[in-house]
mmCIF file of C-alpha atoms in Angstrom:
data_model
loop_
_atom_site.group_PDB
_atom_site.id
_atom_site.type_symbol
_atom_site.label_atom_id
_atom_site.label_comp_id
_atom_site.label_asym_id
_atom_site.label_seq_id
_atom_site.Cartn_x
_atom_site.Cartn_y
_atom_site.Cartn_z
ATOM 1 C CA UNK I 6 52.380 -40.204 6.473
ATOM 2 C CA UNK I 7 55.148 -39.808 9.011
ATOM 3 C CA UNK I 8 54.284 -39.498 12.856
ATOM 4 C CA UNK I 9 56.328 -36.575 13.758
ATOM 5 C CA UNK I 10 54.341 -33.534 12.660
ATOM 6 C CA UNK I 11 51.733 -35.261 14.992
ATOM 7 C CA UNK I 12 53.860 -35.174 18.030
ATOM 8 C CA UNK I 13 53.748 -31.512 18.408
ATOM 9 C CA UNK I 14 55.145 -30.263 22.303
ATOM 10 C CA UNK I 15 52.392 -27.805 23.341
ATOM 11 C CA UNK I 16 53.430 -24.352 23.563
ATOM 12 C CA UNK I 17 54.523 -23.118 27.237
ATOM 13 C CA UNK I 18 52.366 -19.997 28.813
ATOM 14 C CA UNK I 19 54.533 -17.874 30.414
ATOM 15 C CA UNK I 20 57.339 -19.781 30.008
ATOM 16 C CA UNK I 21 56.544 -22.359 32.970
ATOM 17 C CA UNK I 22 57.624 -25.846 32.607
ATOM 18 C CA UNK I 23 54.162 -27.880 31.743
ATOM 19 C CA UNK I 24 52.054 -29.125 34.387
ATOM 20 C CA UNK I 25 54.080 -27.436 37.155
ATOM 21 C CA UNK I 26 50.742 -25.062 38.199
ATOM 22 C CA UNK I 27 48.835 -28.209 38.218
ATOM 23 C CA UNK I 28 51.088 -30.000 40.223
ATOM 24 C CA UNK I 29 51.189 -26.487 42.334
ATOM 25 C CA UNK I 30 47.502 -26.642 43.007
ATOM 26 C CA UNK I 31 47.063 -30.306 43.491
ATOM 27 C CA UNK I 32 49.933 -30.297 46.350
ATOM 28 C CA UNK I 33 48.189 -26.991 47.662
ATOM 29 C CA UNK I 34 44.279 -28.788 47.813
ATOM 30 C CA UNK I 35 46.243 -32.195 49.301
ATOM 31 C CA UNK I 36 48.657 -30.364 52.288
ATOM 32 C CA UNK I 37 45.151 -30.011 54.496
ATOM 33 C CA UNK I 38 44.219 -33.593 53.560
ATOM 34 C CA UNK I 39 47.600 -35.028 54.321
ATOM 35 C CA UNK I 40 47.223 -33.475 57.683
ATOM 36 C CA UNK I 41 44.040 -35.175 58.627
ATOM 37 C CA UNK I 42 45.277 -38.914 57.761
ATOM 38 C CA UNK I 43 46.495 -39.744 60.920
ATOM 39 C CA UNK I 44 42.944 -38.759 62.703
ATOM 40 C CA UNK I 45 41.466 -40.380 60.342
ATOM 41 C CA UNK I 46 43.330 -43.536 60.541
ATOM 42 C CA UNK I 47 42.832 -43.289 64.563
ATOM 43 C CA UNK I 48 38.929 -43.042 63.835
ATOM 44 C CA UNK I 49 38.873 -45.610 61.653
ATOM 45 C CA UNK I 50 41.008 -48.125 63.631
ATOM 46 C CA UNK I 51 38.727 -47.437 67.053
ATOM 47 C CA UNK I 52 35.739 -48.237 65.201
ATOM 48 C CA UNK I 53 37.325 -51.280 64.259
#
């Protein structure tokens, strides 16, 4: 039974690369994170 009619690339929606909404939407939830890693390392390293 050959592998290669298992190995199927999933059709495209709209004709967007795969996985570049995801990655859209992950960077988009992270950007307000990213920004509060520096107050958050302050906070951590005065407790300390």
């Amino acid at each position: 039974m050959p592998a290669q009619h298992l190995v199927r690339p999933r059709p495209r929606t709209a004709g967007a690369p795969a996985g570049s909404d995801a990655v859209a939407v992950l960077r988009r939830a992270a950007r307000p994170l990213i920004g509060q890693l520096p107050a958050l390392a302050d906070r951590l390293t005065a407790e300390l």
